[in-house]
N, C-alpha and C. Protein backbone atom coordinates (compact mmCIF):
# COMPACT_ATOMS: atom_id res chain seq x y z
N MET A 1 -107.00 11.30 -25.69
CA MET A 1 -106.40 10.04 -25.49
C MET A 1 -105.57 9.69 -26.73
N ARG A 2 -106.04 10.04 -27.83
CA ARG A 2 -105.33 9.79 -29.06
C ARG A 2 -103.99 10.47 -29.05
N LYS A 3 -103.96 11.55 -28.40
CA LYS A 3 -102.76 12.35 -28.35
C LYS A 3 -101.69 11.62 -27.55
N TYR A 4 -102.11 10.85 -26.54
CA TYR A 4 -101.15 10.13 -25.72
C TYR A 4 -100.69 8.81 -26.36
N LEU A 5 -101.43 8.32 -27.32
CA LEU A 5 -101.10 7.06 -27.95
C LEU A 5 -100.34 7.24 -29.26
N SER A 6 -99.65 8.29 -29.35
CA SER A 6 -98.85 8.52 -30.56
C SER A 6 -97.67 7.57 -30.57
N PRO A 7 -97.13 7.26 -31.76
CA PRO A 7 -96.03 6.31 -31.83
C PRO A 7 -94.82 6.75 -31.01
N LEU A 8 -94.59 8.03 -30.92
CA LEU A 8 -93.45 8.51 -30.15
C LEU A 8 -93.67 8.28 -28.66
N ASN A 9 -94.86 8.53 -28.18
CA ASN A 9 -95.17 8.30 -26.78
C ASN A 9 -95.15 6.79 -26.45
N LEU A 10 -95.65 5.97 -27.37
CA LEU A 10 -95.61 4.53 -27.13
C LEU A 10 -94.16 4.04 -27.08
N LEU A 11 -93.32 4.59 -27.95
CA LEU A 11 -91.92 4.22 -27.94
C LEU A 11 -91.25 4.65 -26.65
N ALA A 12 -91.54 5.87 -26.20
CA ALA A 12 -90.97 6.39 -24.95
C ALA A 12 -91.47 5.56 -23.77
N GLY A 13 -92.73 5.17 -23.77
CA GLY A 13 -93.29 4.35 -22.70
C GLY A 13 -92.65 2.97 -22.68
N GLY A 14 -92.41 2.38 -23.86
CA GLY A 14 -91.77 1.07 -23.94
C GLY A 14 -90.33 1.13 -23.41
N VAL A 15 -89.63 2.22 -23.80
CA VAL A 15 -88.25 2.38 -23.32
C VAL A 15 -88.25 2.53 -21.80
N LEU A 16 -89.19 3.34 -21.27
CA LEU A 16 -89.28 3.55 -19.82
C LEU A 16 -89.57 2.23 -19.11
N LEU A 17 -90.49 1.42 -19.70
CA LEU A 17 -90.79 0.12 -19.12
C LEU A 17 -89.55 -0.79 -19.13
N LEU A 18 -88.79 -0.79 -20.21
CA LEU A 18 -87.57 -1.59 -20.29
C LEU A 18 -86.52 -1.12 -19.28
N VAL A 19 -86.41 0.20 -19.08
CA VAL A 19 -85.46 0.73 -18.10
C VAL A 19 -85.85 0.30 -16.70
N ILE A 20 -87.15 0.37 -16.35
CA ILE A 20 -87.62 -0.04 -15.03
C ILE A 20 -87.37 -1.55 -14.84
N PHE A 21 -87.65 -2.32 -15.92
CA PHE A 21 -87.42 -3.77 -15.86
C PHE A 21 -85.93 -4.06 -15.67
N ASP A 22 -85.05 -3.35 -16.37
CA ASP A 22 -83.60 -3.52 -16.25
C ASP A 22 -83.11 -3.15 -14.85
N ILE A 23 -83.67 -2.05 -14.30
CA ILE A 23 -83.26 -1.65 -12.94
C ILE A 23 -83.68 -2.72 -11.93
N ALA A 24 -84.90 -3.23 -12.07
CA ALA A 24 -85.38 -4.27 -11.15
C ALA A 24 -84.53 -5.54 -11.30
N LEU A 25 -84.25 -5.91 -12.55
CA LEU A 25 -83.45 -7.09 -12.80
C LEU A 25 -82.02 -6.90 -12.29
N GLY A 26 -81.44 -5.71 -12.49
CA GLY A 26 -80.09 -5.40 -12.01
C GLY A 26 -80.02 -5.44 -10.49
N THR A 27 -81.06 -4.90 -9.82
CA THR A 27 -81.10 -4.91 -8.37
C THR A 27 -81.18 -6.34 -7.85
N LYS A 28 -82.04 -7.14 -8.51
CA LYS A 28 -82.16 -8.53 -8.10
C LYS A 28 -80.84 -9.28 -8.33
N LEU A 29 -80.18 -9.00 -9.44
CA LEU A 29 -78.90 -9.63 -9.74
C LEU A 29 -77.83 -9.20 -8.73
N ALA A 30 -77.81 -7.92 -8.38
CA ALA A 30 -76.84 -7.42 -7.40
C ALA A 30 -77.07 -8.07 -6.04
N LEU A 31 -78.32 -8.21 -5.61
CA LEU A 31 -78.63 -8.87 -4.34
C LEU A 31 -78.22 -10.35 -4.37
N ALA A 32 -78.49 -11.01 -5.48
CA ALA A 32 -78.12 -12.42 -5.60
C ALA A 32 -76.60 -12.57 -5.58
N TRP A 33 -75.90 -11.68 -6.28
CA TRP A 33 -74.44 -11.72 -6.31
C TRP A 33 -73.86 -11.50 -4.91
N HIS A 34 -74.43 -10.52 -4.20
CA HIS A 34 -73.95 -10.24 -2.84
C HIS A 34 -74.19 -11.44 -1.92
N GLU A 35 -75.35 -12.05 -2.06
CA GLU A 35 -75.67 -13.21 -1.23
C GLU A 35 -74.73 -14.38 -1.56
N ALA A 36 -74.48 -14.58 -2.86
CA ALA A 36 -73.59 -15.67 -3.26
C ALA A 36 -72.16 -15.41 -2.79
N SER A 37 -71.68 -14.19 -2.90
CA SER A 37 -70.31 -13.90 -2.48
C SER A 37 -70.17 -13.96 -0.96
N SER A 38 -71.22 -13.61 -0.20
CA SER A 38 -71.15 -13.72 1.24
C SER A 38 -71.12 -15.20 1.66
N ASP A 39 -71.84 -16.08 0.95
CA ASP A 39 -71.77 -17.51 1.22
C ASP A 39 -70.37 -18.04 0.95
N GLN A 40 -69.76 -17.56 -0.15
CA GLN A 40 -68.41 -18.00 -0.48
C GLN A 40 -67.42 -17.52 0.58
N SER A 41 -67.58 -16.30 1.07
CA SER A 41 -66.64 -15.80 2.07
C SER A 41 -66.82 -16.55 3.39
N GLU A 42 -68.04 -16.96 3.73
CA GLU A 42 -68.24 -17.76 4.93
C GLU A 42 -67.60 -19.14 4.74
N ALA A 43 -67.78 -19.73 3.58
CA ALA A 43 -67.17 -21.03 3.30
C ALA A 43 -65.65 -20.90 3.29
N TYR A 44 -65.16 -19.80 2.71
CA TYR A 44 -63.71 -19.57 2.68
C TYR A 44 -63.18 -19.40 4.10
N ALA A 45 -63.91 -18.64 4.92
CA ALA A 45 -63.47 -18.43 6.31
C ALA A 45 -63.48 -19.76 7.07
N ALA A 46 -64.49 -20.60 6.84
CA ALA A 46 -64.54 -21.91 7.50
C ALA A 46 -63.38 -22.79 7.03
N ASP A 47 -63.09 -22.76 5.72
CA ASP A 47 -61.96 -23.54 5.20
C ASP A 47 -60.64 -23.04 5.78
N MET A 48 -60.49 -21.72 5.88
CA MET A 48 -59.25 -21.16 6.45
C MET A 48 -59.11 -21.54 7.92
N ALA A 49 -60.21 -21.53 8.66
CA ALA A 49 -60.16 -21.92 10.07
C ALA A 49 -59.75 -23.40 10.19
N ARG A 50 -60.31 -24.26 9.33
CA ARG A 50 -59.94 -25.66 9.32
C ARG A 50 -58.47 -25.86 8.96
N TYR A 51 -58.02 -25.10 7.96
CA TYR A 51 -56.62 -25.18 7.54
C TYR A 51 -55.68 -24.76 8.67
N THR A 52 -56.03 -23.68 9.37
CA THR A 52 -55.21 -23.19 10.47
C THR A 52 -55.14 -24.22 11.59
N LEU A 53 -56.27 -24.84 11.90
CA LEU A 53 -56.30 -25.87 12.93
C LEU A 53 -55.44 -27.07 12.55
N LEU A 54 -55.57 -27.53 11.30
CA LEU A 54 -54.77 -28.66 10.84
C LEU A 54 -53.29 -28.32 10.81
N ALA A 55 -52.96 -27.09 10.39
CA ALA A 55 -51.56 -26.67 10.36
C ALA A 55 -50.98 -26.67 11.77
N ALA A 56 -51.76 -26.22 12.76
CA ALA A 56 -51.29 -26.22 14.15
C ALA A 56 -51.09 -27.65 14.67
N GLN A 57 -52.00 -28.56 14.27
CA GLN A 57 -51.87 -29.95 14.71
C GLN A 57 -50.67 -30.63 14.07
N VAL A 58 -50.38 -30.29 12.84
CA VAL A 58 -49.29 -30.93 12.11
C VAL A 58 -47.94 -30.30 12.46
N GLN A 59 -47.95 -29.08 12.94
CA GLN A 59 -46.70 -28.37 13.20
C GLN A 59 -45.80 -29.10 14.19
N HIS A 60 -46.38 -29.70 15.24
CA HIS A 60 -45.56 -30.36 16.25
C HIS A 60 -44.91 -31.64 15.74
N ILE A 61 -45.41 -32.22 14.64
CA ILE A 61 -44.74 -33.40 14.10
C ILE A 61 -43.80 -33.04 12.95
N GLY A 62 -43.60 -31.76 12.72
CA GLY A 62 -42.69 -31.33 11.66
C GLY A 62 -41.28 -31.81 11.91
N GLY A 63 -40.85 -31.84 13.17
CA GLY A 63 -39.49 -32.27 13.50
C GLY A 63 -39.41 -33.75 13.82
N LEU A 64 -40.45 -34.50 13.49
CA LEU A 64 -40.49 -35.93 13.82
C LEU A 64 -39.36 -36.74 13.17
N PRO A 65 -39.05 -36.54 11.90
CA PRO A 65 -37.95 -37.32 11.32
C PRO A 65 -36.63 -37.11 12.05
N ALA A 66 -36.33 -35.89 12.44
CA ALA A 66 -35.10 -35.63 13.19
C ALA A 66 -35.16 -36.29 14.57
N SER A 67 -36.33 -36.27 15.21
CA SER A 67 -36.48 -36.92 16.51
C SER A 67 -36.29 -38.43 16.40
N ILE A 68 -36.82 -39.02 15.33
CA ILE A 68 -36.67 -40.46 15.13
C ILE A 68 -35.21 -40.80 14.92
N ALA A 69 -34.51 -40.01 14.12
CA ALA A 69 -33.08 -40.26 13.89
C ALA A 69 -32.31 -40.13 15.20
N GLY A 70 -32.65 -39.12 16.01
CA GLY A 70 -31.99 -38.94 17.31
C GLY A 70 -32.28 -40.11 18.24
N SER A 71 -33.52 -40.61 18.23
CA SER A 71 -33.88 -41.75 19.07
C SER A 71 -33.12 -43.00 18.64
N ARG A 72 -32.98 -43.18 17.33
CA ARG A 72 -32.20 -44.34 16.84
C ARG A 72 -30.76 -44.25 17.31
N ASP A 73 -30.18 -43.06 17.24
CA ASP A 73 -28.79 -42.89 17.69
C ASP A 73 -28.67 -43.19 19.18
N GLU A 74 -29.64 -42.70 19.98
CA GLU A 74 -29.62 -42.96 21.42
C GLU A 74 -29.78 -44.46 21.71
N ALA A 75 -30.66 -45.13 20.96
CA ALA A 75 -30.86 -46.57 21.16
C ALA A 75 -29.58 -47.33 20.81
N GLU A 76 -28.91 -46.95 19.72
CA GLU A 76 -27.67 -47.62 19.35
C GLU A 76 -26.59 -47.38 20.39
N ALA A 77 -26.53 -46.15 20.93
CA ALA A 77 -25.55 -45.87 21.98
C ALA A 77 -25.85 -46.69 23.23
N PHE A 78 -27.13 -46.82 23.58
CA PHE A 78 -27.53 -47.62 24.73
C PHE A 78 -27.13 -49.08 24.52
N TYR A 79 -27.48 -49.64 23.35
CA TYR A 79 -27.12 -51.03 23.07
C TYR A 79 -25.62 -51.23 23.11
N GLY A 80 -24.87 -50.28 22.55
CA GLY A 80 -23.42 -50.41 22.54
C GLY A 80 -22.82 -50.36 23.93
N ALA A 81 -23.37 -49.51 24.81
CA ALA A 81 -22.80 -49.33 26.15
C ALA A 81 -23.34 -50.30 27.18
N ARG A 82 -24.62 -50.67 27.07
CA ARG A 82 -25.26 -51.41 28.16
C ARG A 82 -25.69 -52.83 27.81
N VAL A 83 -25.63 -53.22 26.55
CA VAL A 83 -26.05 -54.56 26.17
C VAL A 83 -24.81 -55.29 25.63
N PRO A 84 -24.27 -56.22 26.42
CA PRO A 84 -23.05 -56.90 26.00
C PRO A 84 -23.28 -57.81 24.79
N GLY A 85 -22.19 -58.12 24.12
CA GLY A 85 -22.27 -58.96 22.93
C GLY A 85 -22.12 -60.43 23.21
N ASN A 86 -21.73 -60.80 24.45
CA ASN A 86 -21.59 -62.23 24.76
C ASN A 86 -21.86 -62.45 26.24
N ASP A 87 -22.06 -63.72 26.58
CA ASP A 87 -22.42 -64.04 27.96
C ASP A 87 -21.24 -63.94 28.92
N SER A 88 -20.02 -64.00 28.42
CA SER A 88 -18.87 -63.87 29.31
C SER A 88 -18.79 -62.47 29.90
N ALA A 89 -19.24 -61.45 29.15
CA ALA A 89 -19.27 -60.09 29.69
C ALA A 89 -20.28 -59.98 30.82
N ILE A 90 -21.41 -60.68 30.69
CA ILE A 90 -22.42 -60.68 31.75
C ILE A 90 -21.85 -61.37 33.00
N LEU A 91 -21.21 -62.53 32.79
CA LEU A 91 -20.61 -63.27 33.90
C LEU A 91 -19.52 -62.43 34.58
N ALA A 92 -18.69 -61.76 33.80
CA ALA A 92 -17.63 -60.92 34.37
C ALA A 92 -18.21 -59.77 35.17
N GLU A 93 -19.27 -59.15 34.66
CA GLU A 93 -19.89 -58.02 35.37
C GLU A 93 -20.50 -58.48 36.69
N LEU A 94 -21.23 -59.58 36.65
CA LEU A 94 -21.86 -60.11 37.86
C LEU A 94 -20.80 -60.55 38.87
N GLY A 95 -19.75 -61.22 38.39
CA GLY A 95 -18.66 -61.64 39.27
C GLY A 95 -17.91 -60.45 39.85
N GLY A 96 -17.72 -59.40 39.05
CA GLY A 96 -17.05 -58.20 39.54
C GLY A 96 -17.85 -57.51 40.64
N LEU A 97 -19.17 -57.45 40.46
CA LEU A 97 -20.03 -56.84 41.48
C LEU A 97 -19.99 -57.67 42.77
N ALA A 98 -19.98 -58.99 42.63
CA ALA A 98 -19.92 -59.87 43.82
C ALA A 98 -18.59 -59.68 44.54
N SER A 99 -17.51 -59.64 43.79
CA SER A 99 -16.18 -59.48 44.38
C SER A 99 -16.04 -58.14 45.08
N ARG A 100 -16.51 -57.08 44.44
CA ARG A 100 -16.41 -55.73 45.01
C ARG A 100 -17.18 -55.62 46.33
N ASN A 101 -18.28 -56.35 46.45
CA ASN A 101 -19.10 -56.28 47.66
C ASN A 101 -18.80 -57.40 48.65
N ARG A 102 -17.77 -58.22 48.38
CA ARG A 102 -17.37 -59.34 49.25
C ARG A 102 -18.52 -60.33 49.45
N VAL A 103 -19.13 -60.67 48.32
CA VAL A 103 -20.22 -61.64 48.32
C VAL A 103 -19.72 -62.85 47.53
N ARG A 104 -20.04 -64.03 48.00
CA ARG A 104 -19.61 -65.25 47.32
C ARG A 104 -20.73 -65.69 46.37
N LEU A 105 -20.39 -65.78 45.09
CA LEU A 105 -21.31 -66.26 44.06
C LEU A 105 -20.98 -67.73 43.86
N SER A 106 -21.75 -68.61 44.51
CA SER A 106 -21.38 -70.02 44.51
C SER A 106 -21.90 -70.78 43.30
N ARG A 107 -22.99 -70.36 42.72
CA ARG A 107 -23.54 -71.05 41.55
C ARG A 107 -24.38 -70.06 40.76
N ALA A 108 -24.26 -70.14 39.44
CA ALA A 108 -25.11 -69.33 38.58
C ALA A 108 -25.39 -70.10 37.31
N SER A 109 -26.66 -70.22 36.97
CA SER A 109 -27.02 -70.87 35.70
C SER A 109 -27.68 -69.83 34.80
N TYR A 110 -27.35 -69.91 33.54
CA TYR A 110 -27.81 -68.94 32.55
C TYR A 110 -28.68 -69.66 31.54
N THR A 111 -29.87 -69.15 31.32
CA THR A 111 -30.79 -69.73 30.35
C THR A 111 -31.12 -68.67 29.31
N PRO A 112 -30.61 -68.83 28.09
CA PRO A 112 -30.91 -67.84 27.05
C PRO A 112 -32.21 -68.17 26.32
N ARG A 113 -32.83 -67.13 25.83
CA ARG A 113 -33.97 -67.34 24.93
C ARG A 113 -34.11 -66.08 24.09
N ALA A 114 -34.55 -66.26 22.86
CA ALA A 114 -34.69 -65.13 21.93
C ALA A 114 -35.75 -64.18 22.47
N ALA A 115 -35.44 -62.90 22.47
CA ALA A 115 -36.39 -61.90 22.96
C ALA A 115 -37.01 -61.16 21.78
N VAL A 116 -36.24 -60.33 21.16
CA VAL A 116 -36.64 -59.59 19.96
C VAL A 116 -35.49 -59.74 18.97
N PRO A 117 -35.71 -59.45 17.70
CA PRO A 117 -34.61 -59.58 16.75
C PRO A 117 -33.38 -58.77 17.21
N GLY A 118 -32.26 -59.46 17.27
CA GLY A 118 -31.02 -58.80 17.67
C GLY A 118 -30.72 -58.88 19.15
N LEU A 119 -31.65 -59.37 19.97
CA LEU A 119 -31.44 -59.48 21.41
C LEU A 119 -31.75 -60.88 21.91
N VAL A 120 -30.97 -61.32 22.86
CA VAL A 120 -31.23 -62.59 23.53
C VAL A 120 -31.43 -62.28 25.01
N GLU A 121 -32.52 -62.78 25.57
CA GLU A 121 -32.79 -62.60 27.00
C GLU A 121 -32.04 -63.70 27.77
N GLN A 122 -31.30 -63.29 28.79
CA GLN A 122 -30.57 -64.23 29.65
C GLN A 122 -31.24 -64.25 31.01
N SER A 123 -31.81 -65.39 31.40
CA SER A 123 -32.33 -65.57 32.75
C SER A 123 -31.21 -66.17 33.59
N ILE A 124 -30.94 -65.57 34.73
CA ILE A 124 -29.84 -66.01 35.59
C ILE A 124 -30.43 -66.44 36.93
N ASP A 125 -30.05 -67.63 37.36
CA ASP A 125 -30.45 -68.15 38.67
C ASP A 125 -29.16 -68.34 39.45
N ALA A 126 -28.93 -67.51 40.48
CA ALA A 126 -27.65 -67.52 41.19
C ALA A 126 -27.85 -67.78 42.67
N SER A 127 -26.87 -68.46 43.26
CA SER A 127 -26.83 -68.68 44.71
C SER A 127 -25.72 -67.80 45.27
N LEU A 128 -26.05 -67.02 46.30
CA LEU A 128 -25.11 -66.07 46.89
C LEU A 128 -25.01 -66.31 48.38
N SER A 129 -23.86 -65.97 48.94
CA SER A 129 -23.72 -66.02 50.39
C SER A 129 -22.80 -64.89 50.82
N GLY A 130 -23.06 -64.40 52.02
CA GLY A 130 -22.26 -63.31 52.57
C GLY A 130 -22.98 -62.67 53.73
N GLU A 131 -22.36 -61.64 54.30
CA GLU A 131 -23.02 -60.89 55.37
C GLU A 131 -24.22 -60.16 54.81
N TYR A 132 -25.20 -59.95 55.67
CA TYR A 132 -26.45 -59.31 55.25
C TYR A 132 -26.18 -57.97 54.58
N THR A 133 -25.36 -57.11 55.19
CA THR A 133 -25.09 -55.78 54.64
C THR A 133 -24.41 -55.88 53.28
N ALA A 134 -23.45 -56.79 53.16
CA ALA A 134 -22.74 -56.97 51.89
C ALA A 134 -23.71 -57.43 50.79
N LEU A 135 -24.62 -58.34 51.14
CA LEU A 135 -25.61 -58.80 50.16
C LEU A 135 -26.54 -57.68 49.72
N MET A 136 -26.95 -56.84 50.67
CA MET A 136 -27.82 -55.71 50.32
C MET A 136 -27.10 -54.72 49.40
N HIS A 137 -25.81 -54.47 49.68
CA HIS A 137 -25.02 -53.59 48.80
C HIS A 137 -24.87 -54.22 47.41
N PHE A 138 -24.66 -55.53 47.37
CA PHE A 138 -24.54 -56.22 46.09
C PHE A 138 -25.84 -56.08 45.28
N ILE A 139 -26.98 -56.34 45.92
CA ILE A 139 -28.27 -56.24 45.23
C ILE A 139 -28.50 -54.81 44.74
N ASN A 140 -28.14 -53.84 45.57
CA ASN A 140 -28.26 -52.44 45.17
C ASN A 140 -27.38 -52.14 43.96
N ASP A 141 -26.14 -52.64 43.96
CA ASP A 141 -25.24 -52.42 42.83
C ASP A 141 -25.74 -53.10 41.56
N VAL A 142 -26.34 -54.30 41.71
CA VAL A 142 -26.89 -54.99 40.55
C VAL A 142 -28.01 -54.16 39.93
N GLU A 143 -28.89 -53.62 40.78
CA GLU A 143 -30.02 -52.82 40.27
C GLU A 143 -29.54 -51.54 39.60
N ARG A 144 -28.45 -50.96 40.08
CA ARG A 144 -27.99 -49.67 39.57
C ARG A 144 -26.80 -49.77 38.64
N ASP A 145 -26.42 -50.97 38.26
CA ASP A 145 -25.23 -51.16 37.42
C ASP A 145 -25.35 -50.37 36.12
N ARG A 146 -24.34 -49.57 35.83
CA ARG A 146 -24.35 -48.75 34.62
C ARG A 146 -23.15 -49.06 33.73
N ASN A 147 -22.39 -50.08 34.06
CA ASN A 147 -21.14 -50.33 33.33
C ASN A 147 -21.36 -51.04 32.01
N HIS A 148 -21.60 -52.34 32.04
CA HIS A 148 -21.64 -53.10 30.79
C HIS A 148 -22.93 -53.87 30.59
N ALA A 149 -23.80 -53.88 31.55
CA ALA A 149 -25.05 -54.63 31.43
C ALA A 149 -26.08 -53.99 32.33
N PHE A 150 -27.31 -54.32 32.09
CA PHE A 150 -28.34 -53.92 33.05
C PHE A 150 -29.10 -55.17 33.45
N PHE A 151 -29.41 -55.22 34.71
CA PHE A 151 -30.03 -56.41 35.29
C PHE A 151 -31.40 -56.05 35.84
N ILE A 152 -32.34 -56.95 35.66
CA ILE A 152 -33.68 -56.81 36.21
C ILE A 152 -33.86 -57.93 37.23
N ILE A 153 -33.97 -57.56 38.50
CA ILE A 153 -34.12 -58.57 39.55
C ILE A 153 -35.56 -59.05 39.56
N ARG A 154 -35.74 -60.36 39.41
CA ARG A 154 -37.08 -60.96 39.38
C ARG A 154 -37.50 -61.52 40.73
N ASN A 155 -36.52 -62.07 41.50
CA ASN A 155 -36.89 -62.72 42.74
C ASN A 155 -35.65 -62.85 43.63
N VAL A 156 -35.83 -62.59 44.91
CA VAL A 156 -34.79 -62.81 45.91
C VAL A 156 -35.40 -63.70 46.99
N THR A 157 -34.73 -64.85 47.26
CA THR A 157 -35.25 -65.79 48.25
C THR A 157 -34.17 -66.09 49.27
N LEU A 158 -34.51 -65.95 50.54
CA LEU A 158 -33.60 -66.32 51.63
C LEU A 158 -33.60 -67.84 51.75
N THR A 159 -32.41 -68.45 51.60
CA THR A 159 -32.35 -69.92 51.64
C THR A 159 -31.71 -70.43 52.93
N GLY A 160 -31.19 -69.54 53.76
CA GLY A 160 -30.62 -69.99 55.02
C GLY A 160 -29.70 -68.95 55.63
N GLN A 161 -29.36 -69.19 56.92
CA GLN A 161 -28.46 -68.29 57.63
C GLN A 161 -27.70 -69.12 58.66
N GLN A 162 -26.36 -68.94 58.68
CA GLN A 162 -25.53 -69.66 59.64
C GLN A 162 -24.46 -68.71 60.15
N SER A 163 -24.41 -68.54 61.42
CA SER A 163 -23.39 -67.73 62.10
C SER A 163 -23.05 -66.43 61.36
N GLY A 164 -24.06 -65.62 61.05
CA GLY A 164 -23.85 -64.32 60.43
C GLY A 164 -23.76 -64.33 58.91
N VAL A 165 -23.70 -65.50 58.31
CA VAL A 165 -23.65 -65.61 56.85
C VAL A 165 -25.06 -65.93 56.34
N VAL A 166 -25.51 -65.11 55.40
CA VAL A 166 -26.85 -65.26 54.83
C VAL A 166 -26.70 -65.90 53.46
N ASN A 167 -27.58 -66.85 53.14
CA ASN A 167 -27.60 -67.49 51.82
C ASN A 167 -28.85 -67.03 51.08
N LEU A 168 -28.66 -66.58 49.85
CA LEU A 168 -29.76 -66.09 49.02
C LEU A 168 -29.78 -66.80 47.69
N ARG A 169 -30.97 -66.89 47.14
CA ARG A 169 -31.13 -67.32 45.75
C ARG A 169 -31.65 -66.10 45.01
N LEU A 170 -30.95 -65.71 43.97
CA LEU A 170 -31.28 -64.50 43.21
C LEU A 170 -31.61 -64.90 41.78
N ARG A 171 -32.78 -64.47 41.33
CA ARG A 171 -33.16 -64.69 39.93
C ARG A 171 -33.26 -63.34 39.27
N LEU A 172 -32.54 -63.20 38.17
CA LEU A 172 -32.56 -61.93 37.46
C LEU A 172 -32.52 -62.16 35.96
N THR A 173 -32.78 -61.11 35.23
CA THR A 173 -32.81 -61.16 33.77
C THR A 173 -31.93 -60.04 33.24
N THR A 174 -31.23 -60.33 32.16
CA THR A 174 -30.47 -59.32 31.44
C THR A 174 -30.57 -59.65 29.96
N TYR A 175 -29.98 -58.84 29.12
CA TYR A 175 -30.05 -59.04 27.68
C TYR A 175 -28.66 -58.92 27.08
N MET A 176 -28.47 -59.62 25.96
CA MET A 176 -27.22 -59.48 25.22
C MET A 176 -27.53 -59.41 23.73
N ARG A 177 -26.63 -58.76 23.03
CA ARG A 177 -26.78 -58.66 21.58
C ARG A 177 -26.51 -60.01 20.94
N ALA A 178 -27.19 -60.28 19.85
CA ALA A 178 -26.96 -61.54 19.15
C ALA A 178 -27.31 -61.36 17.70
N ASP A 179 -26.57 -62.05 16.84
CA ASP A 179 -26.97 -62.06 15.44
C ASP A 179 -28.11 -63.07 15.28
N ALA A 180 -28.73 -63.07 14.13
CA ALA A 180 -29.92 -63.90 13.92
C ALA A 180 -29.61 -65.39 14.09
N ALA A 181 -28.43 -65.82 13.67
CA ALA A 181 -28.10 -67.24 13.76
C ALA A 181 -27.97 -67.70 15.21
N SER A 182 -27.22 -66.96 16.04
CA SER A 182 -27.05 -67.40 17.42
C SER A 182 -28.34 -67.28 18.20
N ALA A 183 -29.18 -66.27 17.88
CA ALA A 183 -30.47 -66.15 18.56
C ALA A 183 -31.35 -67.34 18.23
N ALA A 184 -31.34 -67.79 16.99
CA ALA A 184 -32.16 -68.94 16.60
C ALA A 184 -31.67 -70.21 17.28
N ILE A 185 -30.34 -70.39 17.38
CA ILE A 185 -29.79 -71.58 18.03
C ILE A 185 -30.19 -71.60 19.50
N MET A 186 -30.05 -70.46 20.18
CA MET A 186 -30.39 -70.39 21.60
C MET A 186 -31.87 -70.59 21.82
N ALA A 187 -32.69 -70.02 20.93
CA ALA A 187 -34.14 -70.16 21.09
C ALA A 187 -34.57 -71.61 20.89
N SER A 188 -33.91 -72.31 19.97
CA SER A 188 -34.32 -73.68 19.71
C SER A 188 -33.78 -74.66 20.74
N SER A 189 -32.65 -74.32 21.39
CA SER A 189 -32.08 -75.25 22.35
C SER A 189 -32.92 -75.36 23.60
N GLY A 190 -33.34 -74.22 24.16
CA GLY A 190 -34.20 -74.20 25.34
C GLY A 190 -33.55 -74.73 26.60
N ARG A 191 -32.23 -74.87 26.63
CA ARG A 191 -31.58 -75.36 27.86
C ARG A 191 -30.52 -74.37 28.29
N PRO A 192 -30.08 -74.41 29.52
CA PRO A 192 -29.12 -73.44 30.01
C PRO A 192 -27.85 -73.45 29.17
N ALA A 193 -27.35 -72.24 28.89
CA ALA A 193 -26.14 -72.12 28.08
C ALA A 193 -24.91 -72.38 28.90
N ALA A 194 -24.93 -71.99 30.18
CA ALA A 194 -23.73 -72.17 31.00
C ALA A 194 -24.14 -72.29 32.45
N GLU A 195 -23.31 -72.96 33.21
CA GLU A 195 -23.51 -73.03 34.64
C GLU A 195 -22.16 -72.91 35.29
N VAL A 196 -22.07 -72.01 36.27
CA VAL A 196 -20.80 -71.78 36.96
C VAL A 196 -20.96 -72.31 38.38
N GLN A 197 -20.02 -73.13 38.81
CA GLN A 197 -20.07 -73.67 40.17
C GLN A 197 -19.05 -72.97 41.04
């Protein structure tokens, strides 16, 4: 036994024990490193999946500024073509439609009120007379008018009929452009702006 406990053998045994301890520690460290890196790769994969999903959701709004600019241009073109700047243009359009369809526009009252900034809503209460077919063509033309104004028919009331002539009361709404000052004046007045007999 003494022979095995020599200083050289004890030194060799200590070195062997340190090597075994280092191998065990290295193996444990390698396993821990692998486990930690696999957690990171799973987290990285989850983050990449989230990023891809968000990128796909955001991609369709990438052209949004150009779409907004295009919509503004279309709105300005619509206002320029279909929303008159004064009530005489509305009166002329309505009178032109009546004349073209051989309908008599005997009375029309216009009541303005502020709608949204830059627009004034015009409520029109008109009395019409003519043949039934002519009146129906007139109403159809009013609904489909594409020239200088657009009209929204609110109510049509039959007020009488005499020897083939039908009398109607037509209530409709249209809009006109207005600066802030005229819109405020019209909104505060609250009374009809014009009446045509």
